[in-house]
Each structure stands twice: as structure tokens, then as C-alpha cells.
Short mmCIF file of C-alpha atoms (C1' of nucleotides) in Angstrom, two decimals:
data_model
loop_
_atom_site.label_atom_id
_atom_site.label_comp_id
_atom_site.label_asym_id
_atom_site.label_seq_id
_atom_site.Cartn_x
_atom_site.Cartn_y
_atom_site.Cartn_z
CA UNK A 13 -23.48 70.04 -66.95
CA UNK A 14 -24.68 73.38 -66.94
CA UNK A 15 -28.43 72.97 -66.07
CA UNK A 16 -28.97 74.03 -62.57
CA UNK A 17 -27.42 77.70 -63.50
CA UNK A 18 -28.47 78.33 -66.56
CA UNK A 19 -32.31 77.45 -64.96
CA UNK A 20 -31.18 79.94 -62.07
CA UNK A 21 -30.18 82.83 -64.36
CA UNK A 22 -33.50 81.78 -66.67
CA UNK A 23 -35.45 83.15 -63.05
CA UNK A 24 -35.06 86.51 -63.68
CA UNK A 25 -32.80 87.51 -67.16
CA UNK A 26 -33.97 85.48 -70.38
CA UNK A 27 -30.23 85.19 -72.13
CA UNK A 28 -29.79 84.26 -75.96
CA UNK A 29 -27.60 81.40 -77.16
CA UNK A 30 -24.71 84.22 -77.59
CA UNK A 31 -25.41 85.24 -74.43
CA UNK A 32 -24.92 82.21 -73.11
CA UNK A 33 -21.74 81.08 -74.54
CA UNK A 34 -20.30 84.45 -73.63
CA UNK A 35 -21.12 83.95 -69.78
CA UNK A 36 -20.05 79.92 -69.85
CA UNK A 37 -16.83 80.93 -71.36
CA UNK A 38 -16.20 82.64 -68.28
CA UNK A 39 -17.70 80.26 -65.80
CA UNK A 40 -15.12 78.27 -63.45
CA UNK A 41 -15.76 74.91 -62.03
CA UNK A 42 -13.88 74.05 -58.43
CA UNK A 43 -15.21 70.81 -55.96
CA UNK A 44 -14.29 71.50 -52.39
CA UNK A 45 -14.25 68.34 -49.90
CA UNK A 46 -16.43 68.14 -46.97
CA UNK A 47 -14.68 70.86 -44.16
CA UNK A 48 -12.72 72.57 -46.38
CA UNK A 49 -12.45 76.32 -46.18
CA UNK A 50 -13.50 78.11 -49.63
CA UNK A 51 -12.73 81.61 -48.45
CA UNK A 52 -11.18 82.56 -45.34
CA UNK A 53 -11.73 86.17 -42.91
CA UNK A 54 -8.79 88.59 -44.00
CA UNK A 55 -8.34 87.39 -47.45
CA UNK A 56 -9.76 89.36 -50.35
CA UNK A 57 -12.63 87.19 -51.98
CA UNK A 58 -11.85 86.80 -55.52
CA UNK A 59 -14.67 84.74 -56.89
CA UNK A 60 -18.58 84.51 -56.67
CA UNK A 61 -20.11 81.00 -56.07
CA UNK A 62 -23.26 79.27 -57.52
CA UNK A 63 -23.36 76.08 -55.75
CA UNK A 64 -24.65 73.27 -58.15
CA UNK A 65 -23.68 70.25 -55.63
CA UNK A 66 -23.84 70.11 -52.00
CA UNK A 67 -23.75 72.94 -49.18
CA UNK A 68 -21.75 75.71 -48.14
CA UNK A 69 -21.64 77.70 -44.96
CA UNK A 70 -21.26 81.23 -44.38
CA UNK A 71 -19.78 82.18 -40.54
CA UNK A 72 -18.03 84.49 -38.76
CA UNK A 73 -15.50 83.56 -35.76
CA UNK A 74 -16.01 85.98 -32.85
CA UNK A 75 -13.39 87.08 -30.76
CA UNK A 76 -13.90 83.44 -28.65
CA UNK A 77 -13.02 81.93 -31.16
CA UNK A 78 -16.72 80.45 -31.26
CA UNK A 79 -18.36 80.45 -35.15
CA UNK A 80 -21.27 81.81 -36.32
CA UNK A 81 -23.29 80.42 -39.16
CA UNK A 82 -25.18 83.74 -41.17
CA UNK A 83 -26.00 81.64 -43.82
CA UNK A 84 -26.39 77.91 -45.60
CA UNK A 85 -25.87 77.91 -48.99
CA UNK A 86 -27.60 74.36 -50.78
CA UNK A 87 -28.03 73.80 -54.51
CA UNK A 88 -28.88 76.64 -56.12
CA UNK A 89 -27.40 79.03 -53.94
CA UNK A 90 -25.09 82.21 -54.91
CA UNK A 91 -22.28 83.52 -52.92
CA UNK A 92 -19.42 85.34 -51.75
CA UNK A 93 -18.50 88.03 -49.36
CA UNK A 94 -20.46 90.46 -51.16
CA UNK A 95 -18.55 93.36 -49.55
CA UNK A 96 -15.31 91.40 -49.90
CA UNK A 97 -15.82 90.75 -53.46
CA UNK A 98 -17.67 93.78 -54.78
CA UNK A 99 -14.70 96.21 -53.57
CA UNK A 100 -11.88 93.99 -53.18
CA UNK A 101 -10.64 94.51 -49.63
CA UNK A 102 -10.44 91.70 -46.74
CA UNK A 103 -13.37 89.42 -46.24
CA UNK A 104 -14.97 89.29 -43.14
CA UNK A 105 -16.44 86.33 -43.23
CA UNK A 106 -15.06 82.74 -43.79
CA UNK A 107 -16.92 80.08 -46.55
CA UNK A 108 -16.49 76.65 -46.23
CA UNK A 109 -17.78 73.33 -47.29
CA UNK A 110 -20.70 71.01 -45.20
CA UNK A 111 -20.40 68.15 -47.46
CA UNK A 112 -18.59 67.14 -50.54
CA UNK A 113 -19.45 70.42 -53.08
CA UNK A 114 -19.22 71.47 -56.28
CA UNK A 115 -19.47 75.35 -57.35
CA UNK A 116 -19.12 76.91 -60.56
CA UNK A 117 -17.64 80.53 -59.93
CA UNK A 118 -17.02 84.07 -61.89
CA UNK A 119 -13.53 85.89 -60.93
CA UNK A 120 -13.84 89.56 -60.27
CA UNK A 121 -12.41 90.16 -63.08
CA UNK A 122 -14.46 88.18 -65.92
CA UNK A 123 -17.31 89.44 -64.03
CA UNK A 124 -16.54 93.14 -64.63
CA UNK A 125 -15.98 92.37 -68.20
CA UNK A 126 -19.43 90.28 -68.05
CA UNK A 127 -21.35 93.44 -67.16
CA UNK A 128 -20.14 94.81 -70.28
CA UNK A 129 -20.49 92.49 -72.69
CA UNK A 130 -23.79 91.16 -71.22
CA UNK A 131 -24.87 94.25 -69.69
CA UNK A 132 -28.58 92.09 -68.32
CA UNK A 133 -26.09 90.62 -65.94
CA UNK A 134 -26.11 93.76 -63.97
CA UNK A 135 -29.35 93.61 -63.64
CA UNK A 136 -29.60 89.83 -62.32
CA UNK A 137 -27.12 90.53 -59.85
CA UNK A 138 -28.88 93.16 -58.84
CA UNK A 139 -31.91 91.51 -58.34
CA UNK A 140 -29.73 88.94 -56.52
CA UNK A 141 -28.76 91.12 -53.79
CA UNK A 142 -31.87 92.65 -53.40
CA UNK A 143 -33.81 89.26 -52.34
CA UNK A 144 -30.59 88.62 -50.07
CA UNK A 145 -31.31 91.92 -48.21
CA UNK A 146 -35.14 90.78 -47.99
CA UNK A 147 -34.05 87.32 -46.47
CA UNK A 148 -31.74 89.26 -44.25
CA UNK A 149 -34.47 91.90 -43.35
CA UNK A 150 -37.00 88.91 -42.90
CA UNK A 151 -34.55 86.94 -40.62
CA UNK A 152 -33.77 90.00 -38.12
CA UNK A 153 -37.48 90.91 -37.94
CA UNK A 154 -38.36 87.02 -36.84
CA UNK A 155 -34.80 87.16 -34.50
CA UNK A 156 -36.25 90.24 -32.97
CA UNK A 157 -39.97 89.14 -32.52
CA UNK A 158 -40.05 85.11 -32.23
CA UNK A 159 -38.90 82.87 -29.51
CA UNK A 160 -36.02 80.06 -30.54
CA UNK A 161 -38.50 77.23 -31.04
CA UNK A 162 -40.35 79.48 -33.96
CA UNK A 163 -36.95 80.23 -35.44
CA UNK A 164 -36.17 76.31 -35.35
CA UNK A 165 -39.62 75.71 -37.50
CA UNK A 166 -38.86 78.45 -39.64
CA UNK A 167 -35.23 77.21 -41.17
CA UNK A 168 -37.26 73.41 -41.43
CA UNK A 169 -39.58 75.41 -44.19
CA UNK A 170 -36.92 77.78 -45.35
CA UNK A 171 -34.32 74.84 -46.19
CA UNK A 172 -36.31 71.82 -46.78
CA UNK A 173 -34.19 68.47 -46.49
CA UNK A 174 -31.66 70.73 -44.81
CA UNK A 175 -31.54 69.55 -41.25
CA UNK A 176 -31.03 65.56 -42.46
CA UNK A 177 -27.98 66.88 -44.33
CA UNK A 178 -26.36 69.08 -41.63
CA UNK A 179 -25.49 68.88 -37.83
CA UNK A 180 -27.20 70.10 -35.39
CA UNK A 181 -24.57 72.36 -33.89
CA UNK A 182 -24.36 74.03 -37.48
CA UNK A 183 -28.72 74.93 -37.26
CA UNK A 184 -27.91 75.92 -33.41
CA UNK A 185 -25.15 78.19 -34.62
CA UNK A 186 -27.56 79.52 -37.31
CA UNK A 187 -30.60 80.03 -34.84
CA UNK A 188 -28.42 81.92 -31.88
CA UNK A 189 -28.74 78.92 -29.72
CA UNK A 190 -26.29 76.50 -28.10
CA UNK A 191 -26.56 72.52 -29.28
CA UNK A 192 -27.66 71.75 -25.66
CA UNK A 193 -30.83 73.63 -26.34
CA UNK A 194 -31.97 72.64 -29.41
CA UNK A 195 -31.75 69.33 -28.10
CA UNK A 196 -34.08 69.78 -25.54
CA UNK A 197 -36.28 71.93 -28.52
CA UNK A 198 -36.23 69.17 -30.37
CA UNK A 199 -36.98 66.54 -27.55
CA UNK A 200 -40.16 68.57 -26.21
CA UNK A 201 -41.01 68.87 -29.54
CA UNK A 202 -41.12 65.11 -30.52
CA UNK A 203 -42.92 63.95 -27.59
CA UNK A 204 -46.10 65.90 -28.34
CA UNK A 205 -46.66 63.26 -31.35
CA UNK B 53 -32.47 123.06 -50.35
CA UNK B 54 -30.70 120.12 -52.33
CA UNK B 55 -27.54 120.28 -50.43
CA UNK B 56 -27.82 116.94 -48.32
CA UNK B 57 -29.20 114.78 -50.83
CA UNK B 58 -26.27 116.42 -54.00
CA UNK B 59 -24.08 115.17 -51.77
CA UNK B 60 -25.58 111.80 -50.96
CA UNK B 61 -25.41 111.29 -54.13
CA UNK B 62 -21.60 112.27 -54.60
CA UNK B 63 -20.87 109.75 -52.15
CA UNK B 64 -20.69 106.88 -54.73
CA UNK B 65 -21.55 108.49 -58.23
CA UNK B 66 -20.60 112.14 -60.06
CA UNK B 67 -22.92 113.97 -61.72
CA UNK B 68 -22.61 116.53 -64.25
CA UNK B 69 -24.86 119.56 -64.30
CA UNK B 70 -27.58 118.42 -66.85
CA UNK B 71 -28.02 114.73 -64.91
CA UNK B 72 -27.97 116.84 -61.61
CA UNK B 73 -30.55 119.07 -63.35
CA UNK B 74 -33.17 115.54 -64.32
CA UNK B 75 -32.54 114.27 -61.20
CA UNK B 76 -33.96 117.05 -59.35
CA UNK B 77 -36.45 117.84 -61.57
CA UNK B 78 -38.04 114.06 -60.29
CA UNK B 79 -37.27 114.98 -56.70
CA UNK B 80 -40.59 115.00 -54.71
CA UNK B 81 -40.48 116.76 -51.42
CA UNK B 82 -42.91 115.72 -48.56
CA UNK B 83 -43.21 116.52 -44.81
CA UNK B 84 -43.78 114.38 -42.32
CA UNK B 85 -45.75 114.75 -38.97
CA UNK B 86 -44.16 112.90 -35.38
CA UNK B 87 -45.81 109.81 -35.10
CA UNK B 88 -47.46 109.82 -38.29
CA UNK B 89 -47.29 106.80 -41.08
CA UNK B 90 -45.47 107.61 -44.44
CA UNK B 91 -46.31 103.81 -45.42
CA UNK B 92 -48.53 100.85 -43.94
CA UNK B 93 -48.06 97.68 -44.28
CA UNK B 94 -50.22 96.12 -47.02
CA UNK B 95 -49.83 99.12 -48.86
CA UNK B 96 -47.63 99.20 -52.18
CA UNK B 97 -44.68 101.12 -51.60
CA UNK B 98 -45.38 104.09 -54.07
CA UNK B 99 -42.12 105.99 -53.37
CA UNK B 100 -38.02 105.87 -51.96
CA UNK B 101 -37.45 108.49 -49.60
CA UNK B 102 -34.26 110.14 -48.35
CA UNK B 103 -34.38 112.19 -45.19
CA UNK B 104 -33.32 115.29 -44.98
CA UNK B 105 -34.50 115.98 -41.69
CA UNK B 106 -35.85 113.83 -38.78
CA UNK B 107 -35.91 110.29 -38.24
CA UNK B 108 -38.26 107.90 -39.74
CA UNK B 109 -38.37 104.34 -38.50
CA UNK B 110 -39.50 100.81 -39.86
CA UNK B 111 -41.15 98.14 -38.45
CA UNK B 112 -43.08 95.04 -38.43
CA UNK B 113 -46.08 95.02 -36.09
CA UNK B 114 -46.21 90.95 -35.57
CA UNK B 115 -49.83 88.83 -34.29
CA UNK B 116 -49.51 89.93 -31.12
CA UNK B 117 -49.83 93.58 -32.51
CA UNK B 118 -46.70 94.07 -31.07
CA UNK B 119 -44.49 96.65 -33.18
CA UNK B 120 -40.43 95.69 -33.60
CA UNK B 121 -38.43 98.18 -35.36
CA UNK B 122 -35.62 96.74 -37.81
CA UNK B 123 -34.44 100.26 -38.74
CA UNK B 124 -34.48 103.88 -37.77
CA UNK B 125 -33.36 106.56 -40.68
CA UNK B 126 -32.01 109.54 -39.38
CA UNK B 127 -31.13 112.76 -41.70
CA UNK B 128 -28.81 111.12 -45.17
CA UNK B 129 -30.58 107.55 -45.23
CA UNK B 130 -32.27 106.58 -48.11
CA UNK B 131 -35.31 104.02 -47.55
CA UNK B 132 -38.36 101.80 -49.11
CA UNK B 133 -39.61 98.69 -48.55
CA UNK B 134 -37.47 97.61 -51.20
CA UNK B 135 -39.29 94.55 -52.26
CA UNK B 136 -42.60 96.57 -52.13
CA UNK B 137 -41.22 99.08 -54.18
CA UNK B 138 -39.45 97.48 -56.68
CA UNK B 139 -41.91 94.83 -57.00
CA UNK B 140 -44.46 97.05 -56.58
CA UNK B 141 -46.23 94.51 -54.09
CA UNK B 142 -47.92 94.97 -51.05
CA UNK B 143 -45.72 96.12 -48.16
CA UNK B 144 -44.97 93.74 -45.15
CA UNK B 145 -43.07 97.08 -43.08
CA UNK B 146 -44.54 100.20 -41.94
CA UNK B 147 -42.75 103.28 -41.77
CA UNK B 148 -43.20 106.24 -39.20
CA UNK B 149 -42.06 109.63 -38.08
CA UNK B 150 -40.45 109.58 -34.98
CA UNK B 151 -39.50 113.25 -35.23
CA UNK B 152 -41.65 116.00 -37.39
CA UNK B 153 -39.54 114.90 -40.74
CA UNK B 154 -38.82 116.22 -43.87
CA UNK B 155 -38.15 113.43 -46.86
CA UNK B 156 -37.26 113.81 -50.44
CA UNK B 157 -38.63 111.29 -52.78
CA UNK B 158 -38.93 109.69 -56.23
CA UNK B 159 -41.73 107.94 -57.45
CA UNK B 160 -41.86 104.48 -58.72
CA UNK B 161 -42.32 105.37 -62.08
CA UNK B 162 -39.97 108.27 -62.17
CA UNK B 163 -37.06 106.67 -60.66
CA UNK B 164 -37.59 103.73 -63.62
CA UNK B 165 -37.44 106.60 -66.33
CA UNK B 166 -34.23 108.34 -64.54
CA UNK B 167 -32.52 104.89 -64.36
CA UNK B 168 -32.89 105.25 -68.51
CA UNK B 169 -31.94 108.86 -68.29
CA UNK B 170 -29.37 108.80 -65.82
CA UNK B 171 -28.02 105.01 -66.37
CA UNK B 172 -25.26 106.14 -63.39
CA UNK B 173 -28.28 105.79 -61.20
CA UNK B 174 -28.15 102.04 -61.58
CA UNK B 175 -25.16 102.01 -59.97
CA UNK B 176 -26.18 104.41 -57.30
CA UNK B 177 -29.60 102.56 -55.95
CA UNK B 178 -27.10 98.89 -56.59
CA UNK B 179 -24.49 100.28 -54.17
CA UNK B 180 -27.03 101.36 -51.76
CA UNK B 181 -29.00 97.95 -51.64
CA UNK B 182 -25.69 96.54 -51.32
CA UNK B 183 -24.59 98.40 -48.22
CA UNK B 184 -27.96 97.74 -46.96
CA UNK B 185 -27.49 94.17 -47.25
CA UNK B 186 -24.16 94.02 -45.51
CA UNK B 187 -25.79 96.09 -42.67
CA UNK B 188 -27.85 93.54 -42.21
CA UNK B 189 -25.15 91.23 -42.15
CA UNK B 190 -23.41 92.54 -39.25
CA UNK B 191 -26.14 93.15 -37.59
CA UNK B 192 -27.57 89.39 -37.65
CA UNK B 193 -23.91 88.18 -37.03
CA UNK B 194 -24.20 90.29 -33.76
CA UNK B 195 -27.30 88.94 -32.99
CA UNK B 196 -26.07 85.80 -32.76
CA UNK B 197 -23.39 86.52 -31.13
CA UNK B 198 -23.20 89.37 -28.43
CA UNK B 199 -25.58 89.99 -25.42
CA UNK B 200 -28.01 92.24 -25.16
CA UNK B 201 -25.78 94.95 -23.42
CA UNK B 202 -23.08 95.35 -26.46
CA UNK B 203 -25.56 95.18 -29.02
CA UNK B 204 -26.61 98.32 -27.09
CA UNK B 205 -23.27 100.00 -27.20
CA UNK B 206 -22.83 99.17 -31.00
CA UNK B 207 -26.77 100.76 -31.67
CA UNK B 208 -24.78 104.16 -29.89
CA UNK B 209 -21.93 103.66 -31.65
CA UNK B 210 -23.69 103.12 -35.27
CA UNK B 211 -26.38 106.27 -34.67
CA UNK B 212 -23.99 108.50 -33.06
CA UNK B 213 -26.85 111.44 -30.78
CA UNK B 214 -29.68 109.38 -31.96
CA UNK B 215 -30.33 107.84 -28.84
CA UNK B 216 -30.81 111.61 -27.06
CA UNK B 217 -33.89 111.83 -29.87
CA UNK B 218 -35.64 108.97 -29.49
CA UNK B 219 -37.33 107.26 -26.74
CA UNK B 220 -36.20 103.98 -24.97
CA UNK B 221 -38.89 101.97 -26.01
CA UNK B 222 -37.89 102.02 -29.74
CA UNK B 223 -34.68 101.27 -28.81
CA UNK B 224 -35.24 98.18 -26.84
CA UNK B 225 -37.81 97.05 -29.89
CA UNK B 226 -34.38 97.60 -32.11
CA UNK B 227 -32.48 95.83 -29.83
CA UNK B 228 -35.23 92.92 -29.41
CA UNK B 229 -35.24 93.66 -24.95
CA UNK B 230 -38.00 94.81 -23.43
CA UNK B 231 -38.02 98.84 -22.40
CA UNK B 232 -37.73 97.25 -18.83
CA UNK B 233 -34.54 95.43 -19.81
CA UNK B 234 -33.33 98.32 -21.54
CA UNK B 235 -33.64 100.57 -17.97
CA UNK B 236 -31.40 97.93 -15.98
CA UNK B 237 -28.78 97.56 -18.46
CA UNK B 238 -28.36 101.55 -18.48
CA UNK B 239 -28.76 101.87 -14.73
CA UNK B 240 -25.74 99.28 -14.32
CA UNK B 241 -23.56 101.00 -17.33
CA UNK B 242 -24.17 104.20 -14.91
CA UNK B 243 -23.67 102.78 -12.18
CA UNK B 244 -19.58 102.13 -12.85
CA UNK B 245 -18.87 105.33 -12.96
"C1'" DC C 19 -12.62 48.12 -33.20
"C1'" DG C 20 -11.16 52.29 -31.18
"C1'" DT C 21 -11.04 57.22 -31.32
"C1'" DC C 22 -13.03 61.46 -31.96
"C1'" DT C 23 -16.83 64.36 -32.22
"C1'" DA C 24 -21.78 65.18 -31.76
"C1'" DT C 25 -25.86 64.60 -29.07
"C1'" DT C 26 -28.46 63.76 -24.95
"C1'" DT C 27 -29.46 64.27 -20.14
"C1'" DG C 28 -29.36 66.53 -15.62
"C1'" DA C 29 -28.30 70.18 -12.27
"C1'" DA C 30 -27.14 74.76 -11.27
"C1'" DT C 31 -26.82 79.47 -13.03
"C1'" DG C 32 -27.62 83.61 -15.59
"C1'" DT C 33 -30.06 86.36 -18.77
"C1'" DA C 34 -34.12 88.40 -20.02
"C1'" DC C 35 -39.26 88.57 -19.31
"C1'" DT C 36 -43.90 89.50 -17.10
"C1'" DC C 37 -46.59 91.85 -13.95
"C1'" DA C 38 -47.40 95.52 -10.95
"C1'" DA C 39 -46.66 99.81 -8.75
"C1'" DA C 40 -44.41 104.20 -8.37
"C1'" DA C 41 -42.07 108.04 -10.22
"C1'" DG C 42 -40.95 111.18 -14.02
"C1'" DC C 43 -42.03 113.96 -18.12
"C1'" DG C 44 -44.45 116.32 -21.74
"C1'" DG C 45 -48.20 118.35 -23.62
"C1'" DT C 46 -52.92 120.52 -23.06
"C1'" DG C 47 -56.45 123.22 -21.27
"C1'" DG C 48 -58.41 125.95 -17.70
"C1'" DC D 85 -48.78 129.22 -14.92
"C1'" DC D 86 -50.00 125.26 -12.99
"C1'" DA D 87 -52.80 121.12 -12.65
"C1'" DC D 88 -53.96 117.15 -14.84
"C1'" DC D 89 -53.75 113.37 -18.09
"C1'" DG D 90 -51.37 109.95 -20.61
"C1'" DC D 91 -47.32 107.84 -21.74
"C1'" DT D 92 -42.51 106.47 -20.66
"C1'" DT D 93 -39.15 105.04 -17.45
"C1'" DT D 94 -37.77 103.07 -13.15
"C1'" DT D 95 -37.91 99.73 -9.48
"C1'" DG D 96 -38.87 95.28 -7.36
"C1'" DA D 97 -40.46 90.49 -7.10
"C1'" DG D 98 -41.27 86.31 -9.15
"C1'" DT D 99 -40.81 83.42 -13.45
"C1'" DA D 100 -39.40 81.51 -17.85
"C1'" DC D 101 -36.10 80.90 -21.27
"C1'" DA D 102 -31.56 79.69 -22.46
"C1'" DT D 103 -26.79 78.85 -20.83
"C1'" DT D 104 -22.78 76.51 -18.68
"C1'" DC D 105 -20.63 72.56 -16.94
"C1'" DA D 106 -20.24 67.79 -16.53
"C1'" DA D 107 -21.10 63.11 -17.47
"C1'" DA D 108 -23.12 59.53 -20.19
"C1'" DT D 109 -24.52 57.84 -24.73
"C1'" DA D 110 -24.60 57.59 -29.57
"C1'" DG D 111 -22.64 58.12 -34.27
"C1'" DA D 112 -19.09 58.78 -37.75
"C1'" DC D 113 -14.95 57.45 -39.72
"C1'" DG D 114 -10.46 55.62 -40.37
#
DNA sequence: CGTCTATTTGAATGTACTCAAAAGCGGTGG
DNA sequence: CCACCGCTTTTGAGTACATTCAAATAGACG
């Protein structure tokens, strides 16, 4: 049941069985259908995901109306609006579901009490953040310096299995490009093999 | 002497007068030549700076040799290559002086003792990485979403003056435009009025 | 099977780039 | 103090990358 996150906490925190019970006791289990919104812009976000089944999407809706994806979140994958969460004011961004997906969560709340009773927790959060802010850091550098084509290869390695699972006007969305011209990526690209 | 970076510090933790005095007595104080390199790229990241005065910038210089800055720190920001530093790893950025700079600084090692000293500190460095990380956020969100020329007005917006103090060329490497780019978009913003 | 949405294709357009040349600006040395 | 050098910015012309709009095709799902 719990596999996948006790393996992802075992990454960087080694916890003892006490530990362990302690942090289960707190952990929340939710499935959210294929579409559905988790979180959405303007409401506070009360929980922090780890996704165990499925994939979630991070966006922002622009002023058109038109959605961003900043981020998929697969197996394995924490989240929230870390802003949102972390001081308890409106989210910014809206969560919601790619497929069929099942998260197990902390409240605010049983977190804060978490970082006392389990103070390593801090620590893995921490730790947490800081590789988000690498990917981040990573992502503008390659948005700055690589054309749309390089981008496209670089989410194929970054989320492997990814693209059979997900539309293409989701990855477009992600890469800063319209569906149109991925296509047309995707056609030059198949026709050199 | 300490004024800027006391207060810095004030911004999201309080100190009394004994953690205030251990902090400082870590502080490492450093000038910094225009145009000169704090940290290259394949280097570890020895230290975390804060500027005090100047503006320091960091960048990735990609195959082509061609340099694209993903930050500049003006006086009051605090920065590393965070996953060089903390893992103590080779760097992938480079940091430079755009202006002659002055930086306080803690060393790896002495930052890791003050963390068991001054456990507040925790916090301090958590909060930062975390409003680095939503930084980033926005800033990919606007990537993907807005056109060169209001990504320009938000870089004026965000580092209010800093555009009298630094030449065009690093801006339109922020930006990800050419300088050439960069001179049209102004000329027609001019132009209007 | 029909409806709705996603993807492909094509044509026209716009955004941003390269290359090249000229003008501006800042620092250095005579 | 000014003349010169090197670097940055501007300007213009031609080009490439990416978009919009529209129509046709393909897929997904009840």
C-alpha cells in the first residue's frame, strides 16, 4: 500500500519503524478521476501531494483564458502550490488530474505537527524544494538557450513513457509551443528514420 | 557595515544578540572586480554570497560558448549554485561581477556548523530556496506565455533602476532575444510617446 | 454509430534571428 | 585633452522559426 512513498522518503531521510507509523498516521489517501481539478487558482492549497498512481498537471490560465502546463507530476511525484501551501494564502496555480490518479497527501496542519515530532522531515522537504528549484533553474536555462525541437527531446528523457500517456496539446503547452507545431516537429522528425 | 545583511536577515527570522553575534563572527567579506568571476562552472561552489553592493550575475555559457544569464543579484540577494553548494559538486553556473561588487559570505563548512548553532537558520536558507523556487515559477509560466516585449516590462518592473546599470546585451541574454531584438522592441516602446 | 475533441495538413502572417554596416560610447595612452 | 581602439547599440535587409486560421482526418468515448 505504502511502498512507492515510503521508497521516496527512504531517498534522502532513513526513518525508524516509529518514525514511520508516526508519519502514516497522518498520511491521507484521495483518487481523483481523469480531468478533475485537485486544486484550483484563488483557493488556499491545503494539502501536499505524493502521487503513487497516475499523473497530475500543474498550469496556470493566463488572462486568455489559454493554460499553461509548468509541470507533470507522474508516479513518484510531490506537490502542491508550494507558495500556496507553505503560507496559506490563494494559490496561483490550478492542479488537476491527466488520467485516473491516486495521491496520498499531508494537511497543513499534520504537517506542521510532523516537523515536530519527526523533526528529519524538515530536512526532506527541504531537500525537496531544493531539487525543484534545480529542475526549474535547469528548465529556464534550456528555454533561454535551445530551440523548441531540443526542448521536445529533452521532456522524452526527462519523463520517460510520458508522451504515450499524455496529449500532445498538454507537452505543447509544457514546451511554449502551439499543437500545430509540434506536429510538424514531430512529422520532420519521423521522416528522417 | 552589517546593516543590509541584519536586516536581510530580519526579513523572515529574529535574532537575539548572541545568535546575531555567531552569525557574524562566520561572515566572510570579499570584493569583487567588474567583469571578474566569483565562481566557474566546474568549480565546487565553496561559498553563499549576499551582496551588499553591486550586481553579480549567473549564467550558463552553452556549446556554442554562448553565455545566457538566468539571474542578476543586485544589492540584498543572497546566491550559490545551490546544488553545487549544498552538494558540494561541481558547478554547472558561473557567476560574475557586472559592477565592482562587494559580497558577504559563509563558507560551506561554516554555514553547516551555524545551522547547529543557530537552528533558526534552517528556516532562514528554507524560506529563501523557497522564494527562489517560486521565482522561478513565475518566471517559466511567463515564458510560456507572454512575448518577448512584456517579459521585458516585467524584467523593469521586478529590478526596479537595474536596467540604467547594466548593459543591453545581458538583458536580452535574460530575456532569451538577441541584443538586436532587444534595440527594436525599445525603439517602438519609445516611439509611442 | 455519432459526437466531440485532438491531430494533421496547408497557406498566409508575424515574431524573432542572422548578417552586415554604421553610429555611439567608454576607457586608455600619447 | 583629444584621438584611437574596442565593444555595444542601432539600423536595414533578408531569412528562419513559430503562429494563426481554416479545413480535413483521425481518435476517444458514450
Amino acid at each position: 500500500m505504502h511502498g512507492l512513498i515510503l521508497d521516496n522518503f527512504a531517498m534522502h531521510i532513513s526513518l525508524n519503524d516509529e518514525e514511520k507509523e508516526r508519519v502514516l498516521s497522518k498520511l491521507q489517501y484521495k483518487e481523483i478521476g481523469k480531468n478533475t481539478t485537485l486544486l484550483k487558482a484563488g483557493k488556499v492549497c491545503a494539502n501536499i501531494y505524493f502521487v503513487n498512481k497516475g499523473c497530475l498537471r500543474i498550469f496556470h490560465k493566463d488572462a486568455e483564458n489559454a493554460e499553461h502546463n509548468i509541470l507533470f507530476c507522474p508516479e513518484n511525484w510531490w506537490l502542491a502550490d508550494i507558495v500556496s501551501f507553505s503560507e496559506q494564502t490563494p494559490a496561483f496555480y490550478t492542479i488537476a488530474a491527466l488520467e485516473n490518479t491516486e495521491v496520498f497527501y499531508f494537511s497543513y496542519a499534520d504537517l506542521e505537527q510532523l516537523y515536530v515530532e519527526v523533526p528529519k522531515l524538515e530536512r526532506f522537504f527541504r531537500i525537496l524544494i531544493q531539487n525543484g528549484f534545480n529542475l526549474y533553474q535547469h528548465r529556464i536555462t534550456s528555454n533561454l538557450s535551445k530551440p523548441a525541437e531540443e526542448r521536445y527531446e529533452l521532456f522524452r528523457r526527462q519523463y520517460p513513457g510520458l508522451e504515450q500517456r499524455i496529449s500532445q496539446k498538454h507537452i505543447a503547452s509544457y514546451l511554449g509551443i502551439t499543437p500545430v507545431f509540434l506536429s510538424l516537429i514531430r512529422k520532420k522528425k519521423y521522416q528522417k528514420h
